Tab-separated table of C-alpha atoms and ligand atoms in Angstrom:
chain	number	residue	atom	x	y	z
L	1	UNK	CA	16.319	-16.904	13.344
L	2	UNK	CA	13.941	-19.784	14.026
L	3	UNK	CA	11.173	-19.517	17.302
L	4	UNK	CA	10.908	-22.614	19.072
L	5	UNK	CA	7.594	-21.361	20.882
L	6	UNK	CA	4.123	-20.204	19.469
L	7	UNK	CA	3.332	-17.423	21.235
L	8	UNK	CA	-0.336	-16.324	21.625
L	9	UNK	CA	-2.476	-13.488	22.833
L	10	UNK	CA	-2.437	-13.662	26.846
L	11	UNK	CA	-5.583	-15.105	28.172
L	12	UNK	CA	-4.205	-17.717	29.478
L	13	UNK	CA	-0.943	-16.675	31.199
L	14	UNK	CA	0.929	-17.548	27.338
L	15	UNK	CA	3.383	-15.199	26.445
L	16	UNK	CA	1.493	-11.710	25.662
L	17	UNK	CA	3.090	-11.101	22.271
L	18	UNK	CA	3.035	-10.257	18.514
L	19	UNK	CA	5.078	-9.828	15.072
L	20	UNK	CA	4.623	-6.231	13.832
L	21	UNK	CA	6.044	-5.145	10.365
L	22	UNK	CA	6.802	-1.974	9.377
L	23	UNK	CA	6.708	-0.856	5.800
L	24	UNK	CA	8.505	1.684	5.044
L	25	UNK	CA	10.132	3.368	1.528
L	26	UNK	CA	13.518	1.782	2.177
L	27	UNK	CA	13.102	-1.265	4.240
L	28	UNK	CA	10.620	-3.973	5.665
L	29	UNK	CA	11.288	-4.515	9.332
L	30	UNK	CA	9.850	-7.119	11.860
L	31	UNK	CA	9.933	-8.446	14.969
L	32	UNK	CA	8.414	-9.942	18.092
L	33	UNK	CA	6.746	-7.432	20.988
L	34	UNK	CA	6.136	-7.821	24.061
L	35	UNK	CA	3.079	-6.492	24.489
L	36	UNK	CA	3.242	-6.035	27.769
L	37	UNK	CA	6.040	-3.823	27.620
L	38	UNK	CA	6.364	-2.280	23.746
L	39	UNK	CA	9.880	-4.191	24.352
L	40	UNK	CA	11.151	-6.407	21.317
L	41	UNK	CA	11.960	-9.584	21.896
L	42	UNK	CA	14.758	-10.740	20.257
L	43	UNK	CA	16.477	-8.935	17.443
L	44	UNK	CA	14.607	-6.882	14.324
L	45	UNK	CA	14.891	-8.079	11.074
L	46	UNK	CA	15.261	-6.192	8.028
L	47	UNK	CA	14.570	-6.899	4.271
L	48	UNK	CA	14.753	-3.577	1.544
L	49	UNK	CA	11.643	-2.912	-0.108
L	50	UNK	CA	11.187	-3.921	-3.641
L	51	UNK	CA	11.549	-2.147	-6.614
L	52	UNK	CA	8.966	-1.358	-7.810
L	53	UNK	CA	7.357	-1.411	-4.280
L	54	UNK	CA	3.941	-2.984	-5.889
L	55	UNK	CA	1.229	-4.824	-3.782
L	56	UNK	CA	2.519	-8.235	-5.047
L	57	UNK	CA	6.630	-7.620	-4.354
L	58	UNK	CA	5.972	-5.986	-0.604
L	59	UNK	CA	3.518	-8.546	-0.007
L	60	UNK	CA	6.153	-11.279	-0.891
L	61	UNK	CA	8.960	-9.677	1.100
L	62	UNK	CA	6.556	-9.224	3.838
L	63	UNK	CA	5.918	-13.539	4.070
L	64	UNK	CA	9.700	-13.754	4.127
L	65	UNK	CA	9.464	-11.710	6.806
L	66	UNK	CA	7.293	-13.600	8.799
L	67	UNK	CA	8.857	-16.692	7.541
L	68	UNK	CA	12.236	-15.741	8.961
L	69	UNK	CA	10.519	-15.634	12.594
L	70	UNK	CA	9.062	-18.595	12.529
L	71	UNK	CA	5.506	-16.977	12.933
L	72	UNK	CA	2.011	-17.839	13.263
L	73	UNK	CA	0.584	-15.821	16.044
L	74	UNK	CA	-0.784	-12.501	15.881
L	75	UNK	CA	0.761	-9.997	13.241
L	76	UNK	CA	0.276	-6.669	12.163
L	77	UNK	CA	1.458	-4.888	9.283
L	78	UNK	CA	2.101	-0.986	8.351
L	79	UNK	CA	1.038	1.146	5.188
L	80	UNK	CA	2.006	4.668	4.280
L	81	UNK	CA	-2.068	5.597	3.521
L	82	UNK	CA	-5.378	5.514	4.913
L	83	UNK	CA	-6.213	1.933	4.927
L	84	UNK	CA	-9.961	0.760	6.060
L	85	UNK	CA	-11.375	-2.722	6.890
L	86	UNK	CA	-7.881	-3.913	5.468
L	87	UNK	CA	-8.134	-1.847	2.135
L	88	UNK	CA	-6.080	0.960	1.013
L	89	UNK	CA	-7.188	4.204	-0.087
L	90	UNK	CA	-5.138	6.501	-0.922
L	91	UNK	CA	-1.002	6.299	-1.904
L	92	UNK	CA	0.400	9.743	-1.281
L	93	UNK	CA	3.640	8.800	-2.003
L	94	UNK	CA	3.820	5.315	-3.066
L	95	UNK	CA	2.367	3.498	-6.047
L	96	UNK	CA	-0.830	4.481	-7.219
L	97	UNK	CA	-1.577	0.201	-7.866
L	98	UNK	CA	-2.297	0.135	-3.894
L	99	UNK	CA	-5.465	1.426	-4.256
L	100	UNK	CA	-8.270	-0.619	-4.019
L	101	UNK	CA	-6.011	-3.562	-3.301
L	102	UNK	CA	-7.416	-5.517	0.089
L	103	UNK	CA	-3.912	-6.011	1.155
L	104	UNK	CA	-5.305	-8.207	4.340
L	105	UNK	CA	-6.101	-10.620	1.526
L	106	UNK	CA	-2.964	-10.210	-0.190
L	107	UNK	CA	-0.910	-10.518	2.373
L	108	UNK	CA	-2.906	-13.527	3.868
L	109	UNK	CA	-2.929	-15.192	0.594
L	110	UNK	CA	0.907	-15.568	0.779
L	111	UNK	CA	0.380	-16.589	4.470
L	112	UNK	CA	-1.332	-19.716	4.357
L	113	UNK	CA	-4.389	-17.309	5.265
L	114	UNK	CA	-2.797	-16.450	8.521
L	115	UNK	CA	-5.583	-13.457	9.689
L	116	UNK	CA	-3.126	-9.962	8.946
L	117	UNK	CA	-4.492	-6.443	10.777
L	118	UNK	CA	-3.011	-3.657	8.465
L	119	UNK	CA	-2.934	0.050	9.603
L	120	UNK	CA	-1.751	3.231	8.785
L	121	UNK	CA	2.208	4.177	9.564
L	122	UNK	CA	1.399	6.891	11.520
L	123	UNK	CA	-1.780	5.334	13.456
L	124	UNK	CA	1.022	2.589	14.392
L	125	UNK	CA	3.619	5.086	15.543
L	126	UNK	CA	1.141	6.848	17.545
L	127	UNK	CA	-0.531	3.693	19.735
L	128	UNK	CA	3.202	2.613	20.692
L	129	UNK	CA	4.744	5.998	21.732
L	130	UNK	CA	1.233	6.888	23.424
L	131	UNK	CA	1.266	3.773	25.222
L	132	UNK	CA	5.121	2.962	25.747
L	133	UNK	CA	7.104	5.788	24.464
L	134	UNK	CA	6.623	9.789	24.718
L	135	UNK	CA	2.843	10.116	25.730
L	136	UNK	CA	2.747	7.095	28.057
L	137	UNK	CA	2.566	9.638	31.548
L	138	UNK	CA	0.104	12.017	29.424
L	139	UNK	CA	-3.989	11.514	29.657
L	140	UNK	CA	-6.261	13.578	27.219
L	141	UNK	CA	-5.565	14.037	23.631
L	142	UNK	CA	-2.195	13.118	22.180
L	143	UNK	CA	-1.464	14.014	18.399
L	144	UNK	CA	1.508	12.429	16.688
L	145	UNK	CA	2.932	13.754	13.596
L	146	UNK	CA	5.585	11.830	11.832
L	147	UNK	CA	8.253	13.991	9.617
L	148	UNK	CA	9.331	12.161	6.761
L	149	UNK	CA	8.928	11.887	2.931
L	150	UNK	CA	5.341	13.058	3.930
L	151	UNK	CA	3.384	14.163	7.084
L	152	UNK	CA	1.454	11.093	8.852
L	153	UNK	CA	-0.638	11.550	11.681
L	154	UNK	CA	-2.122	9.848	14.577
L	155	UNK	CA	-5.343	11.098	17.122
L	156	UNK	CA	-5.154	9.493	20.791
L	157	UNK	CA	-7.567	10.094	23.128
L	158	UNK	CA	-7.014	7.895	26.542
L	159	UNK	CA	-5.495	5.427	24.834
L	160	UNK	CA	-7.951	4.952	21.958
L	161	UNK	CA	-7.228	6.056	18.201
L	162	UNK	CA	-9.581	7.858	15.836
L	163	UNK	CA	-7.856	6.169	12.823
L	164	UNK	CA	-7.138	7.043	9.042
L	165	UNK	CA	-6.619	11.106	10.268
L	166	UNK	CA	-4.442	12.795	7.357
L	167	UNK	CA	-3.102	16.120	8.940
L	168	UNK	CA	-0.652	15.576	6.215
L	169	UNK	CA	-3.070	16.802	3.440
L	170	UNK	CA	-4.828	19.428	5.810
L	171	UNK	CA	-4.311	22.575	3.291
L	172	UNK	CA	-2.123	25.641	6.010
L	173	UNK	CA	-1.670	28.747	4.110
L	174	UNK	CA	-2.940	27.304	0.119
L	175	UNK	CA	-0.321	24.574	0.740
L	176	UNK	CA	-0.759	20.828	1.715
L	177	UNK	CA	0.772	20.370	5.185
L	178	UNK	CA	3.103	17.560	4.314
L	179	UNK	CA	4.202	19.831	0.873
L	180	UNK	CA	5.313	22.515	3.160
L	181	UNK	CA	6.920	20.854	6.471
L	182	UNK	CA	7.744	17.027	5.150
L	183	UNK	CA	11.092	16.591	5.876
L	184	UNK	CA	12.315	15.893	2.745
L	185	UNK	CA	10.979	19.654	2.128
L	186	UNK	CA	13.744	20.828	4.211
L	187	UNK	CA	15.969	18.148	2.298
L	188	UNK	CA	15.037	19.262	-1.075
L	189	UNK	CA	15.393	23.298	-0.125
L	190	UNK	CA	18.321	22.611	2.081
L	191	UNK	CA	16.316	24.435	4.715
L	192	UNK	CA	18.265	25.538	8.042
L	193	UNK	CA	16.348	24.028	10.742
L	194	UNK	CA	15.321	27.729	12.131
L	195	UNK	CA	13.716	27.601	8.284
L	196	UNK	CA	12.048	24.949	8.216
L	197	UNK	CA	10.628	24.613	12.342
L	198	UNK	CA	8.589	27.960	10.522
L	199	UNK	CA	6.897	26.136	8.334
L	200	UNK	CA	6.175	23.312	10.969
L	201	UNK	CA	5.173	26.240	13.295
L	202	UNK	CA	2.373	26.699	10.883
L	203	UNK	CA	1.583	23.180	10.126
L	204	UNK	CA	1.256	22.999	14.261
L	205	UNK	CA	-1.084	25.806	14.696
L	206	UNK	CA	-3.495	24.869	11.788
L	207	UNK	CA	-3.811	21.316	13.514
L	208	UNK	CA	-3.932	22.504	17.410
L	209	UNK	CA	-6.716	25.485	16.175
L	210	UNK	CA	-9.087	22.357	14.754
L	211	UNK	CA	-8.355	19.958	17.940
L	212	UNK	CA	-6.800	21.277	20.375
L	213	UNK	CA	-4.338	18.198	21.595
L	214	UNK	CA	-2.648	18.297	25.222
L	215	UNK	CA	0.761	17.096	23.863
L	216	UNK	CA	1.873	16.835	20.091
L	217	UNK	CA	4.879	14.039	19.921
L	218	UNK	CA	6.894	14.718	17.045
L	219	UNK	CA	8.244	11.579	15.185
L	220	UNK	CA	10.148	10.692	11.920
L	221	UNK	CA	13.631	10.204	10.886
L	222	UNK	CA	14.607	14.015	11.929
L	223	UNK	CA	12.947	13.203	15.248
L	224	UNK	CA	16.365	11.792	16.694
L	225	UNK	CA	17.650	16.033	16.102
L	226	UNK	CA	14.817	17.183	17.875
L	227	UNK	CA	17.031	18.887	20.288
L	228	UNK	CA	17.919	21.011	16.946
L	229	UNK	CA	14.453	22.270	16.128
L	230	UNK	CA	11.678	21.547	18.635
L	231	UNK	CA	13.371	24.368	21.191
L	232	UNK	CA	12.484	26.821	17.915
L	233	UNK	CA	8.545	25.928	17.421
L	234	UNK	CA	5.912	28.835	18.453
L	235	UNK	CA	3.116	27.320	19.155
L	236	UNK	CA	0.863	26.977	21.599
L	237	UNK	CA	0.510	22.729	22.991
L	238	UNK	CA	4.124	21.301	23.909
L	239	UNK	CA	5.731	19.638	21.760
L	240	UNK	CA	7.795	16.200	22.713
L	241	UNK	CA	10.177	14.159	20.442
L	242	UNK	CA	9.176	10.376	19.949
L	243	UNK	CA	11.124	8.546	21.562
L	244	UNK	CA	10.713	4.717	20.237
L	245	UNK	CA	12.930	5.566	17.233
L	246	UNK	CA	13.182	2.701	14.944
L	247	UNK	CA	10.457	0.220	16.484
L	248	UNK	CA	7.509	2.273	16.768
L	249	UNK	CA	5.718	1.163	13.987
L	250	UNK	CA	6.580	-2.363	14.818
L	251	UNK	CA	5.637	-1.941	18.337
L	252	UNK	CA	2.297	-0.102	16.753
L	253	UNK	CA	1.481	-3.027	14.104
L	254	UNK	CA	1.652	-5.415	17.108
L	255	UNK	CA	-0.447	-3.946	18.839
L	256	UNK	CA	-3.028	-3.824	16.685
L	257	UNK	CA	-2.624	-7.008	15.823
L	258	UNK	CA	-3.530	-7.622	19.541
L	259	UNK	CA	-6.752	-5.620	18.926
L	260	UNK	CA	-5.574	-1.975	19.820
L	261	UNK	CA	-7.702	-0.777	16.805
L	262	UNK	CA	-10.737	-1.978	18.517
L	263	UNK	CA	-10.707	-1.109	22.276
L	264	UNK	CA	-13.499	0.945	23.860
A	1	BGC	C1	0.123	9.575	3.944
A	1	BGC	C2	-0.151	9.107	5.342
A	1	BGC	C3	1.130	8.554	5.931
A	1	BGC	C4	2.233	9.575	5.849
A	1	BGC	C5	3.557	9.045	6.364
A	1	BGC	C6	1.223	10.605	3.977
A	1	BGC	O1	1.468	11.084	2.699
A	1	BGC	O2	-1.045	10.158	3.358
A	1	BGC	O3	-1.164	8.141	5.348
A	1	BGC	O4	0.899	8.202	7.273
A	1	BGC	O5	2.410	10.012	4.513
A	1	BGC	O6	3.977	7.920	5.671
């Protein structure tokens, strides 16, 4: 697919949009969003992730992503960790190589130095469904917690993230959260869901007793059953399923490449 326009950030009445890429274990997935409305413009597009998934391949499949639209504007890009002035941390579950690595460089470098913002999965998730998806009628504190191989987690307060916040690794009962209520817990135990919404249960009341959120969204691949498993949860803040689905962490890398890291 080739863009015959460069969009830019709106000041001047331009089209308000941006690419966001979301890495994830399986697939790299891009595409254009209107920032205006967390709609995507166009169709995604999807490359699998490289195996191994080091710095260097994702970083390559990443360009081609970017190539295929055409881009130059703004772009944002996902990471499964805690990632800080554009390098990562920690690699919970991918491979230990990312640390250290400044993958703004890296991924600029392959870019012809086009300027990258790179966040945390989670952190993206959690500015697009606060803003466009489950929390957008909510004000106060919204806590996302996405369900997957691991537990990610996003902190929104009025629109505003506290970033890099691993509920995930929060220890609940002598257990790390995400070792107790990941999804692919349930997966590996073949959990019922009655099972397994216990162990979120706790995962939910450790987090709500240190912050106290006004609305939890729940996200993640197993987020599409919520209907199967939210109804059984016992705590105390409501729960809502994310409702984005498949482009949140585009929609969420996108807007940070619009500056959504940095508003006050
Ligand atoms: C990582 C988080 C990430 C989450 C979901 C966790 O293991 O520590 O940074 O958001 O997995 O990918």
């Amino acid at each position: 697919m080739q863009m015959t326009e460069t969009p830019t950030a709106a000041t001047d009445g331009s089209p308000h949009r941006a690419l966001g890429i979301d890495v994830g274990g399986s697939g790299v997935k891009g595409g254009i969003v209107d920032l205006d409305t967390g709609q995507l413009i166009g169709e995604r597009f999807r490359l699998p992730t490289p195996q191994p998934a080091t710095p260097e391949a994702v970083s390559e499949t990443v360009a081609a992503v970017v190539r295929e639209f055409g881009w130059t504007g703004p772009l944002g890009v996902t990471y499964p960790g805690v990632v800080t002035e554009g390098i990562v941390r920690t690699a919970a579950n991918v491979d230990s190589s990312w640390i250290g690595t400044n993958v703004r460089e890296m991924f600029a470098s392959r870019l012809d130095g086009q300027d990258v913002t790179v966040l945390n999965d989670a952190d993206a998730a959690g500015l697009a469904e606060e803003k466009f998806g489950a929390g957008r009628e909510v004000s106060g504190l919204v806590v996302l917690l996405t369900f997957g191989t691991g537990i990610g987690s996003a902190v929104i307060y009025d629109g505003v993230l506290l970033p890099n916040t691993e509920f995930g690794h929060i220890e609940v009962g002598g257990k790390e959260a995400e070792h107790r209520a990941a999804s692919s817990v349930k997966e590996r135990k073949d959990w019922s869901y009655e099972r397994w919404t216990e162990e979120v249960t706790k995962v939910l009341v450790a987090v709500e007793n240190a912050i106290w959120p006004d609305l939890f969204i729940v996200g993640g691949g197993i987020s599409k059953k919520a209907d199967k498993w939210v109804p059984l949860l016992k705590n105390r803040t409501p729960v809502v399923a994310a409702t984005l689905q498949n482009s949140a962490g585009i929609v969420g890398a996108a807007m940070a490449a619009d500056g959504a890291l940095h508003r006050h």
